[in-house]
Each structure stands twice: as structure tokens, then as C-alpha cells.
Short mmCIF file of C-alpha atoms (C1' of nucleotides) in Angstrom, two decimals:
data_model
loop_
_atom_site.label_atom_id
_atom_site.label_comp_id
_atom_site.label_asym_id
_atom_site.label_seq_id
_atom_site.Cartn_x
_atom_site.Cartn_y
_atom_site.Cartn_z
CA MET A 1 -13.35 2.87 -13.19
CA THR A 2 -10.96 1.82 -10.13
CA THR A 3 -6.55 1.41 -10.26
CA LEU A 4 -7.60 -2.77 -10.15
CA GLY A 5 -9.99 -2.51 -12.85
CA TYR A 6 -7.06 -0.89 -15.31
CA ALA A 7 -4.98 -3.85 -13.48
CA LEU A 8 -7.41 -6.63 -14.54
CA LEU A 9 -7.52 -5.04 -18.26
CA GLY A 10 -3.81 -5.00 -17.96
CA LEU A 11 -4.05 -9.15 -17.18
CA LEU A 12 -6.72 -9.44 -20.20
CA ALA A 13 -4.80 -7.37 -22.74
CA ARG A 14 -2.28 -10.15 -22.29
CA GLU A 15 -4.71 -12.95 -22.58
CA PRO A 16 -7.44 -13.79 -21.68
CA ALA A 17 -8.61 -15.61 -18.51
CA SER A 18 -10.58 -16.53 -15.44
CA GLY A 19 -11.41 -14.48 -12.34
CA TYR A 20 -9.48 -17.23 -10.72
CA ASP A 21 -7.01 -17.25 -12.50
CA LEU A 22 -6.72 -13.34 -12.36
CA LYS A 23 -7.08 -13.55 -8.58
CA ARG A 24 -3.76 -16.11 -8.96
CA GLN A 25 -1.66 -13.43 -11.59
CA LEU A 26 -2.59 -10.48 -8.94
CA GLN A 27 -0.91 -12.84 -6.06
CA ALA A 28 2.01 -13.68 -7.99
CA PRO A 29 3.61 -12.25 -11.20
CA ILE A 30 1.93 -8.83 -10.25
CA GLY A 31 1.52 -9.30 -6.66
CA PHE A 32 4.62 -7.01 -5.29
CA PHE A 33 2.89 -3.70 -7.04
CA TRP A 34 -1.02 -4.34 -6.51
CA ARG A 35 -2.53 -6.73 -4.72
CA ALA A 36 -6.46 -7.35 -4.90
CA ARG A 37 -9.00 -10.64 -3.38
CA HIS A 38 -11.42 -12.53 -5.38
CA SER A 39 -14.42 -10.40 -3.06
CA GLN A 40 -12.69 -7.78 -4.90
CA ILE A 41 -11.92 -9.37 -8.16
CA TYR A 42 -15.45 -10.75 -9.16
CA PRO A 43 -17.39 -8.09 -8.94
CA GLU A 44 -15.09 -5.15 -10.69
CA LEU A 45 -14.33 -8.28 -13.76
CA ALA A 46 -19.08 -7.73 -13.53
CA ARG A 47 -18.33 -3.75 -13.78
CA LEU A 48 -15.68 -4.31 -16.74
CA GLU A 49 -18.15 -6.28 -18.26
CA ALA A 50 -21.16 -3.31 -17.28
CA ILE A 51 -19.60 -0.70 -18.95
CA GLY A 52 -18.21 -3.06 -22.40
CA LEU A 53 -14.57 -3.38 -21.59
CA VAL A 54 -14.56 -7.03 -21.14
CA THR A 55 -16.45 -9.88 -22.26
CA TYR A 56 -16.85 -13.71 -21.39
CA GLN A 57 -17.82 -16.86 -22.04
CA VAL A 58 -18.90 -19.70 -20.08
CA VAL A 59 -16.35 -22.52 -20.64
CA ALA A 60 -17.47 -26.03 -19.74
CA GLN A 61 -14.05 -28.33 -18.52
CA HIS A 62 -14.07 -31.91 -18.08
CA ASP A 63 -12.61 -32.11 -15.33
CA LEU A 64 -13.08 -28.83 -13.05
CA PRO A 65 -16.01 -27.03 -12.58
CA ASP A 66 -17.29 -24.21 -15.11
CA LYS A 67 -15.45 -20.92 -15.73
CA LYS A 68 -15.76 -17.85 -17.70
CA VAL A 69 -13.30 -16.62 -19.15
CA TYR A 70 -12.48 -13.32 -19.71
CA THR A 71 -11.54 -11.35 -22.76
CA ILE A 72 -10.44 -7.41 -23.47
CA THR A 73 -12.80 -5.86 -25.37
CA ALA A 74 -10.95 -3.28 -28.27
CA GLU A 75 -12.51 -0.43 -25.98
CA GLY A 76 -11.22 -1.54 -23.37
CA ARG A 77 -7.41 -1.51 -24.84
CA GLY A 78 -8.03 1.72 -25.86
CA ALA A 79 -9.50 2.71 -22.10
CA LEU A 80 -6.13 1.08 -20.52
CA ARG A 81 -3.36 2.87 -23.66
CA ASP A 82 -4.81 6.07 -22.73
CA TRP A 83 -4.76 5.56 -19.12
CA VAL A 84 -1.50 4.34 -19.72
CA ALA A 85 -0.22 7.51 -21.42
CA THR A 86 -1.72 9.50 -18.46
CA PRO A 87 0.59 10.73 -15.29
CA ALA A 88 0.27 8.37 -12.55
CA GLU A 89 0.27 8.71 -8.29
CA ALA A 90 3.29 8.09 -6.05
CA PRO A 91 3.11 4.85 -4.97
CA VAL A 92 2.08 3.88 -1.84
CA VAL A 93 4.05 1.64 0.81
CA ARG A 94 2.29 -0.11 4.33
CA ASP A 95 5.11 -1.85 5.40
CA GLU A 96 3.82 -3.29 9.22
CA VAL A 97 8.03 -4.21 9.86
CA LEU A 98 9.02 -1.05 8.72
CA LEU A 99 6.76 0.04 11.19
CA LYS A 100 7.46 -2.47 14.09
CA THR A 101 11.26 -1.43 13.39
CA PHE A 102 10.40 2.63 14.07
CA SER A 103 9.60 1.34 17.71
CA LEU A 104 12.43 -1.54 17.80
CA TRP A 105 14.31 0.15 20.52
CA LEU A 106 11.55 -0.68 22.75
CA VAL A 107 12.42 -4.46 22.73
CA GLU A 108 15.31 -6.69 23.89
CA PRO A 109 17.96 -7.36 20.21
CA ALA A 110 16.46 -11.09 20.86
CA ALA A 111 13.64 -10.18 19.62
CA ALA A 112 14.19 -8.21 17.59
CA VAL A 113 16.03 -10.25 15.65
CA ALA A 114 13.30 -12.84 15.46
CA LEU A 115 11.14 -9.85 13.29
CA VAL A 116 14.17 -8.57 10.65
CA ARG A 117 14.98 -12.80 10.29
CA ASP A 118 11.41 -13.51 10.05
CA GLN A 119 10.45 -10.76 7.14
CA GLU A 120 14.55 -12.27 5.57
CA ARG A 121 13.30 -15.39 4.97
CA ARG A 122 9.71 -13.75 3.28
CA HIS A 123 11.85 -12.25 0.91
CA VAL A 124 14.08 -15.09 0.53
CA GLU A 125 11.36 -17.29 -0.79
CA GLN A 126 10.00 -14.26 -2.27
CA LEU A 127 13.44 -13.72 -4.31
CA GLN A 128 13.32 -17.07 -5.40
CA VAL A 129 10.02 -16.83 -7.26
CA TYR A 130 10.98 -13.70 -9.12
CA GLU A 131 13.97 -15.74 -10.22
CA GLY A 132 11.67 -18.11 -11.07
CA LEU A 133 9.66 -16.52 -12.96
CA HIS A 134 12.25 -14.13 -14.92
CA GLN A 135 13.69 -17.42 -16.72
CA GLN A 136 10.64 -18.50 -17.25
CA LEU A 137 10.17 -15.71 -19.04
CA VAL A 138 13.27 -15.06 -20.79
CA GLN A 139 13.03 -19.19 -22.31
CA ARG A 140 9.21 -18.06 -23.67
CA ALA A 141 9.99 -14.32 -24.97
CA GLY A 142 13.10 -14.84 -27.21
CA ALA A 143 14.03 -11.70 -29.32
CA ALA A 144 11.22 -10.07 -27.92
CA LEU A 145 11.88 -9.16 -25.35
CA THR A 146 13.90 -6.20 -25.41
CA HIS A 147 10.92 -5.47 -28.05
CA TRP A 148 9.09 -2.26 -26.23
CA ASP A 149 6.30 -2.57 -27.92
CA SER A 150 5.81 -6.69 -26.71
CA PRO A 151 4.21 -7.82 -23.72
CA TYR A 152 7.23 -9.84 -22.68
CA PHE A 153 9.18 -6.75 -22.70
CA ALA A 154 6.69 -4.85 -20.48
CA SER A 155 6.81 -7.98 -18.38
CA TYR A 156 10.52 -8.34 -18.21
CA ILE A 157 11.04 -4.50 -16.86
CA THR A 158 8.60 -5.06 -13.53
CA LEU A 159 9.86 -8.43 -13.22
CA GLN A 160 13.51 -6.80 -13.00
CA LYS A 161 11.65 -3.99 -10.31
CA GLY A 162 10.09 -6.82 -8.15
CA ILE A 163 13.67 -8.83 -7.89
CA GLY A 164 15.50 -5.65 -7.51
CA ALA A 165 13.38 -4.30 -4.73
CA GLU A 166 13.71 -8.24 -2.53
CA ARG A 167 17.63 -7.99 -3.09
CA GLN A 168 17.79 -4.86 -1.65
CA TYR A 169 15.11 -5.54 1.31
CA LEU A 170 17.41 -8.51 1.93
CA GLU A 171 20.31 -7.16 2.28
CA TRP A 172 18.88 -4.54 4.30
CA CYS A 173 17.60 -7.61 6.27
CA ARG A 174 20.98 -8.92 6.65
CA TRP A 175 22.48 -5.83 7.72
CA VAL A 176 20.59 -4.83 10.28
CA VAL A 177 21.06 -8.17 11.65
CA LEU A 178 24.47 -7.84 11.53
CA LEU A 179 23.75 -4.07 13.42
CA LEU A 180 21.82 -6.14 16.46
CA GLU A 181 24.59 -9.19 16.56
CA GLN A 182 27.27 -6.78 16.87
CA PRO A 183 28.98 -7.35 20.49
CA ALA A 184 28.26 -4.16 22.21
CA MET B 1 -5.70 -1.57 17.72
CA THR B 2 -5.22 -0.13 14.34
CA THR B 3 -2.24 -0.34 12.38
CA LEU B 4 -2.97 3.07 12.49
CA GLY B 5 -2.85 3.21 15.80
CA TYR B 6 0.28 1.69 16.73
CA ALA B 7 1.84 4.41 14.14
CA LEU B 8 1.11 7.39 15.83
CA LEU B 9 2.21 5.80 19.05
CA GLY B 10 5.48 4.71 18.14
CA LEU B 11 6.00 8.23 16.86
CA LEU B 12 5.01 9.73 20.26
CA ALA B 13 7.07 7.36 22.00
CA ARG B 14 8.88 9.53 21.35
CA GLU B 15 8.25 13.14 22.35
CA PRO B 16 4.83 14.19 22.50
CA ALA B 17 3.52 16.24 19.53
CA SER B 18 -0.16 17.74 17.91
CA GLY B 19 -2.30 15.85 15.77
CA TYR B 20 -0.40 18.55 12.97
CA ASP B 21 3.05 17.56 14.07
CA LEU B 22 2.04 14.30 13.54
CA LYS B 23 0.48 14.59 10.16
CA ARG B 24 3.79 16.08 8.89
CA GLN B 25 5.81 12.95 10.50
CA LEU B 26 2.88 10.43 8.03
CA GLN B 27 4.50 12.20 5.56
CA ALA B 28 8.22 13.33 5.70
CA PRO B 29 9.82 11.04 8.05
CA ILE B 30 8.04 7.82 8.22
CA GLY B 31 5.90 8.68 5.09
CA PHE B 32 7.53 5.90 2.63
CA PHE B 33 6.16 2.74 4.55
CA TRP B 34 2.93 3.91 6.58
CA ARG B 35 1.33 7.08 4.80
CA ALA B 36 -2.39 9.06 6.85
CA ARG B 37 -4.41 12.09 5.81
CA HIS B 38 -5.89 14.22 8.94
CA SER B 39 -9.02 12.88 8.17
CA GLN B 40 -8.19 9.18 9.83
CA ILE B 41 -5.39 11.08 12.76
CA TYR B 42 -7.01 12.64 14.51
CA PRO B 43 -10.18 10.46 14.89
CA GLU B 44 -7.04 7.62 15.35
CA LEU B 45 -5.96 9.73 18.72
CA ALA B 46 -9.54 10.69 19.63
CA ARG B 47 -10.17 6.48 20.28
CA LEU B 48 -6.00 6.21 21.59
CA GLU B 49 -6.88 8.72 24.88
CA ALA B 50 -10.54 6.90 24.85
CA ILE B 51 -8.90 3.67 25.82
CA GLY B 52 -5.91 5.64 27.62
CA LEU B 53 -2.68 4.45 25.49
CA VAL B 54 -2.51 8.48 25.30
CA THR B 55 -3.44 12.01 27.00
CA TYR B 56 -3.31 15.70 25.52
CA GLN B 57 -3.27 18.89 27.47
CA VAL B 58 -4.20 21.90 25.55
CA VAL B 59 -1.28 24.37 24.74
CA ALA B 60 -2.01 28.11 23.87
CA GLN B 61 0.07 29.34 21.24
CA HIS B 62 1.42 33.18 21.28
CA ASP B 63 1.48 33.43 17.79
CA LEU B 64 -0.43 30.52 16.71
CA PRO B 65 -3.86 28.71 16.96
CA ASP B 66 -3.99 26.60 20.17
CA LYS B 67 -2.96 23.21 20.06
CA LYS B 68 -3.48 19.60 22.01
CA VAL B 69 -0.21 18.33 22.91
CA TYR B 70 -0.59 14.54 23.10
CA THR B 71 1.85 12.52 25.57
CA ILE B 72 2.04 8.72 25.52
CA THR B 73 1.33 7.02 28.51
CA ALA B 74 2.81 3.43 30.23
CA GLU B 75 -0.48 1.88 28.86
CA GLY B 76 0.58 2.86 25.85
CA ARG B 77 3.78 2.50 25.81
CA GLY B 78 2.94 -1.63 27.11
CA ALA B 79 0.59 -2.09 24.28
CA LEU B 80 2.90 -0.30 21.44
CA ARG B 81 5.86 -3.13 22.72
CA ASP B 82 4.02 -5.62 23.00
CA TRP B 83 2.68 -5.11 19.39
CA VAL B 84 6.22 -4.83 17.90
CA ALA B 85 7.19 -8.19 19.83
CA THR B 86 4.56 -9.32 17.49
CA PRO B 87 5.64 -10.84 14.20
CA ALA B 88 4.22 -9.24 11.51
CA GLU B 89 1.57 -8.81 8.36
CA ALA B 90 4.16 -8.67 4.53
CA PRO B 91 4.32 -5.30 3.05
CA VAL B 92 1.95 -4.39 0.48
CA VAL B 93 2.54 -2.01 -1.90
CA ARG B 94 0.39 -0.60 -3.97
CA ASP B 95 2.83 1.38 -6.99
CA GLU B 96 0.59 2.59 -10.06
CA VAL B 97 3.88 3.77 -12.26
CA LEU B 98 4.64 -0.22 -12.05
CA LEU B 99 0.65 -1.59 -13.24
CA LYS B 100 1.30 1.41 -16.23
CA THR B 101 5.00 0.38 -17.16
CA PHE B 102 2.91 -3.73 -16.89
CA SER B 103 1.00 -2.82 -19.48
CA LEU B 104 4.02 -0.25 -21.24
CA TRP B 105 3.79 -1.67 -24.60
CA LEU B 106 1.10 -0.52 -25.91
CA VAL B 107 2.12 2.58 -25.68
CA GLU B 108 4.42 4.71 -27.74
CA PRO B 109 8.24 4.64 -27.01
CA ALA B 110 7.72 8.49 -26.58
CA ALA B 111 4.92 8.37 -23.48
CA ALA B 112 6.88 5.46 -22.02
CA VAL B 113 9.78 7.93 -21.80
CA ALA B 114 7.61 10.43 -19.84
CA LEU B 115 5.98 8.31 -17.32
CA VAL B 116 9.23 6.79 -16.27
CA ARG B 117 11.10 9.90 -16.61
CA ASP B 118 8.23 11.83 -14.43
CA GLN B 119 8.72 9.17 -11.48
CA GLU B 120 12.70 9.71 -12.10
CA ARG B 121 11.91 13.13 -10.58
CA ARG B 122 9.89 12.02 -8.10
CA HIS B 123 12.83 9.71 -6.94
CA VAL B 124 15.48 11.94 -7.02
CA GLU B 125 13.20 14.63 -4.60
CA GLN B 126 12.27 12.13 -2.37
CA LEU B 127 16.00 10.17 -1.87
CA GLN B 128 17.32 14.80 -1.57
CA VAL B 129 14.76 14.90 2.01
CA TYR B 130 15.93 11.28 2.97
CA GLU B 131 19.47 12.44 3.32
CA GLY B 132 18.90 15.15 4.48
CA LEU B 133 17.19 13.40 7.42
CA HIS B 134 19.74 10.95 7.79
CA GLN B 135 22.31 14.39 8.21
CA GLN B 136 20.86 15.61 10.57
CA LEU B 137 20.12 12.13 12.74
CA VAL B 138 23.56 11.38 12.87
CA GLN B 139 24.59 15.46 14.02
CA ARG B 140 21.50 14.69 16.60
CA ALA B 141 22.26 11.00 18.06
CA GLY B 142 26.17 10.92 18.45
CA ALA B 143 26.62 7.69 20.22
CA ALA B 144 22.76 6.92 20.96
CA LEU B 145 23.08 6.31 16.85
CA THR B 146 24.31 2.08 17.44
CA HIS B 147 22.48 1.39 20.56
CA TRP B 148 20.26 -0.43 20.06
CA ASP B 149 17.78 0.77 22.92
CA SER B 150 17.83 4.44 20.90
CA PRO B 151 15.37 5.85 19.08
CA TYR B 152 17.64 7.85 16.86
CA PHE B 153 19.11 3.64 16.22
CA ALA B 154 15.95 2.50 15.41
CA SER B 155 15.06 6.11 13.28
CA TYR B 156 18.42 5.44 11.41
CA ILE B 157 17.96 2.13 10.81
CA THR B 158 14.99 2.69 9.05
CA LEU B 159 15.68 5.47 7.20
CA GLN B 160 18.21 3.08 5.75
CA LYS B 161 15.82 1.33 4.10
CA GLY B 162 14.34 4.03 2.66
CA ILE B 163 17.08 5.45 1.16
CA GLY B 164 17.79 2.43 -0.11
CA ALA B 165 14.69 1.99 -1.86
CA GLU B 166 14.80 5.20 -3.17
CA ARG B 167 18.27 4.13 -5.23
CA GLN B 168 16.76 1.34 -6.12
CA TYR B 169 13.84 2.84 -7.87
CA LEU B 170 16.31 5.45 -9.18
CA GLU B 171 18.69 3.28 -10.94
CA TRP B 172 16.09 1.28 -12.05
CA CYS B 173 14.42 3.91 -13.48
CA ARG B 174 16.91 5.27 -15.45
CA TRP B 175 18.05 1.42 -16.97
CA VAL B 176 14.16 1.43 -18.46
CA VAL B 177 15.02 5.11 -20.32
CA LEU B 178 18.23 3.17 -21.63
CA LEU B 179 16.18 1.01 -23.03
CA LEU B 180 13.53 2.81 -24.24
CA GLU B 181 15.97 4.70 -25.79
CA GLN B 182 17.85 2.98 -27.26
CA PRO B 183 18.27 3.00 -31.40
CA ALA B 184 16.08 -0.10 -32.56
"C1'" DG C 1 -18.22 -44.16 1.50
"C1'" DC C 2 -16.16 -40.14 3.32
"C1'" DT C 3 -12.58 -36.49 3.60
"C1'" DA C 4 -9.16 -33.03 1.88
"C1'" DG C 5 -7.87 -29.72 -1.35
"C1'" DA C 6 -7.52 -27.03 -5.14
"C1'" DT C 7 -10.61 -24.81 -8.86
"C1'" DA C 8 -14.21 -22.19 -9.44
"C1'" DT C 9 -17.49 -18.11 -8.63
"C1'" DG C 10 -20.28 -15.65 -6.22
"C1'" DT C 11 -22.45 -12.07 -1.35
"C1'" DC C 12 -21.97 -8.93 2.70
"C1'" DA C 13 -20.90 -6.70 6.61
"C1'" DA C 14 -17.59 -4.30 8.15
"C1'" DT C 15 -13.64 -1.23 8.21
"C1'" DA C 16 -9.81 1.17 7.11
"C1'" DG C 17 -8.48 5.18 4.05
"C1'" DT C 18 -9.85 9.06 0.54
"C1'" DA C 19 -11.24 13.40 -0.33
"C1'" DA C 20 -14.47 17.19 0.27
"C1'" DC C 21 -16.81 20.45 3.65
"C1'" DA C 22 -16.00 23.43 7.29
"C1'" DT C 23 -13.49 26.86 10.71
"C1'" DA C 24 -10.70 30.11 12.62
"C1'" DG C 25 -6.79 32.66 13.87
"C1'" DT C 26 -1.61 34.78 12.89
"C1'" DC C 27 2.22 36.27 9.19
"C1'" DT C 28 3.72 38.23 5.10
"C1'" DA C 29 3.64 40.29 1.00
"C1'" DC C 30 0.87 43.21 -2.23
"C1'" DG D 1 -7.30 45.92 3.66
"C1'" DT D 2 -6.89 41.98 1.27
"C1'" DA D 3 -5.58 38.01 -0.70
"C1'" DG D 4 -2.82 34.08 -0.12
"C1'" DA D 5 -0.64 30.55 2.47
"C1'" DC D 6 0.37 28.36 7.24
"C1'" DT D 7 -1.34 26.11 11.43
"C1'" DA D 8 -4.87 23.95 13.28
"C1'" DT D 9 -8.54 20.11 14.62
"C1'" DG D 10 -12.39 18.37 13.34
"C1'" DT D 11 -16.54 15.98 10.26
"C1'" DT D 12 -19.01 13.71 6.99
"C1'" DA D 13 -19.98 11.40 3.20
"C1'" DC D 14 -18.01 8.42 -0.29
"C1'" DT D 15 -14.85 5.09 -2.28
"C1'" DA D 16 -11.28 0.36 -1.75
"C1'" DT D 17 -10.34 -3.39 0.92
"C1'" DT D 18 -10.56 -7.23 3.97
"C1'" DG D 19 -12.98 -11.75 6.31
"C1'" DA D 20 -16.05 -14.34 6.44
"C1'" DC D 21 -19.86 -16.61 4.82
"C1'" DA D 22 -21.82 -19.71 0.70
"C1'" DT D 23 -21.84 -22.77 -2.33
"C1'" DA D 24 -20.45 -26.05 -5.70
"C1'" DT D 25 -17.51 -29.74 -9.12
"C1'" DC D 26 -13.67 -32.62 -9.12
"C1'" DT D 27 -9.78 -35.20 -7.79
"C1'" DA D 28 -6.42 -37.98 -4.58
"C1'" DG D 29 -6.09 -40.63 -0.97
"C1'" DC D 30 -7.69 -43.40 3.13
#
DNA sequence: GCTAGATATGTCAATAGTAACATAGTCTAC
DNA sequence: GTAGACTATGTTACTATTGACATATCTAGC
């Protein structure tokens, strides 16, 4: 089993979804800690189906193309639970901006500021997306938000991590710009 | 050119180093935003040498095996500078712990706490490493620490990002444990 | 009628990255 | 002496991931 497989099971454990749905979820709500393109998702779903962790039904839509709606099986849920209880690997980050920051002393402050401001803009947007998701979550979840065995609770705590990370990134961007624009 | 190539140039722009040195630096000081194994580093160095961005000399050591010490060329420095001034890709994170957290509602609180505590331990260690590097940096850099055209400045601001990220991760771990251990 | 864009699902070639294999010199502690 | 650990450099087979290609349906606006 690949990690992406567990990511998909984690989403399907909440509700059935098509490959296309999963693709979108791997961009927005969980995209800040795991990403995948559709060219990786479709074959992975086929593999999960082949080993019996998910099943699917073709659903015809009146106004849109047909879709395959995948559902997690009891075995899939079991496999996911076992995996969660197992120690995790250390996070891996590949941040091109920080890599460029590391060599920032080679370029003029103006170019440096442009780089960091660009990143700042990106994180402002991301923060807004996550805060929107947080609002939705609080409304939908109600009391379940703080129950450890509710998927809302799990969504809530992961989302809080994302919001915290975005805020920290923003603070850093602003601090760097301040340093760079400081009169010499 | 690959991103790893620029990572290596970024390190070599500060001082000449062997593949083994670079391997170590891709673990500790810049490992939190870019990682690579030696099996990726050695071929990449050969490629950089082939296109004239670095050169090397074999250095015999009295007490240790010979090593190849790589030095960045003027072309290498130019290529690095051009790359830094170019807009960067969004950061990519692959965090297995957060992926497991997303499915944390499937396991007992005890198993959940174990997962998060394990991660907490890891980040406590990392934070200590980075804070140690910070101390070293401040001592070595002196006034250069705040000069935009000094490599110390670039190291300083990237390291601050790492320290901030570790602190944020730790805070989150402790907050989650608090929630999970809260009487129901 | 046509075009652009979203929905929807796939394949395939190429690249990036990992894990394992391979070798060899030196140091320290037993 | 020797076993284990660290320095040092490489290759190779495999896996993961990306980017491009490929196709089809439906809606909305021109």
C-alpha cells in the first residue's frame, strides 16, 4: 500500500466520492499536507479496488458526464485504522522559496522583496481558504466538533494545523520584507 | 537544471565542499526545506561538473579517505543568481502525521495521543538543533548578520523560518494532546 | 453553430527520489 | 585482532510523481 492509497481511504472513510471529487479534495482541504494529480489518483483507485479496499458504482448524471462513485469497504476501513495506529514518518518539505531565500544574498534587495511578497500573497490566499473551511466546519459539525471519534473533530484539528502554519509563514514573510526594506 | 542542482549550488556558493559534506548539510541546516540522499547528490554533482557550473579537486587526507572538494564556478554563481530572481513554485509538504491525524477519529484516544506525542518529541529535538545552529550563526556572523548581501543574513532568515515552523508544530501537538486527554 | 470552460476518466513517457547493493580506508573500544 | 561506527564515493533497480496526451459530456455565452 502507498501513502496516497491511505490518503484516499481517509477521504472515502468520510463519504463516498468520485476520482474527480478526490482530486479536488487533494488540492484544497488536505492539499497542505498531501498532494496528488489525477494521473496518480485514478490508477491508485483502481489498485484499491483490485485489492478489495474500495468498491465503485457508475452513477449517471442528467446534466453532467457519468462518474464512478467509490465507497470504502469494511476491509478498507480496517486497513486505514491499522495504518493510523502505526508510527509515522517525519514530514518532508520541499519549499523552493526557502531554497531561494538561502541564496538571497546574491540578488539585489528589490528582487528579494519581490520574491517574498509573491509568497506572502500566496499565503494570504491560502489562509483565507482555510479560514473559510473552518467556518463551514464549525457550522456543520455542531457538538461533534470536540468528540474524538467524529470525523469533524479530525478535520478540525488538521485544519487548525494548516491555519497555524499559514499564519506563521505570513508572519515570517512580513518580517523578512521589513528587514529588507529597512534603511541601510 | 534540477532544483536539487540549485540547492547544491546554494551551498557551494558559500564554501567549497565534498559530496559527503553536502549530504550532511541537506540533513541538518537546510534539511527542513529540501532533502536528498547521497544517491541523488553524487550523480547531480557529476552533472553540474559536466556543464561547467562546478569544478572539483581530489584532496588527500592523512587520517581519512580521499575526497572530492567541489567549488562553484563563475557560471555556476551566475546560474544560481538568475534562478533566485525567478518566481518560485508553491511549497510542497508531505506530512504523514497530518494524514494520520485526518483519520484519527478511527482509533482510540490512547493510540492518537501516542502518535502526536511521538511527533512532539521529534519536533522538540529539531527545535534544539535549529536553536543551536542559531547560536553558532549569531556568534560567527557578527555585524554581517543584518547585511542583505551576506550569506549569514540569508542563513539567519531561513533558519528563523525553520525555528518558527518547529515552534508552531510543537504548539499544535500540545494543543491536540490537551484536547485528547480532556475528560469527556 | 461555435467556443470556452467545467466535469469526468483515463494512459504513457519521462523525471525525481528512495532503498539497497557495493567498496574501501580509518578510528576506537573491547 | 576484530567488530562497529564514521568517512567517503559510487551504481542500480525500483517506486513515486509529474506533465503531456487523449477523449467525451454538458453548459453558457457569443
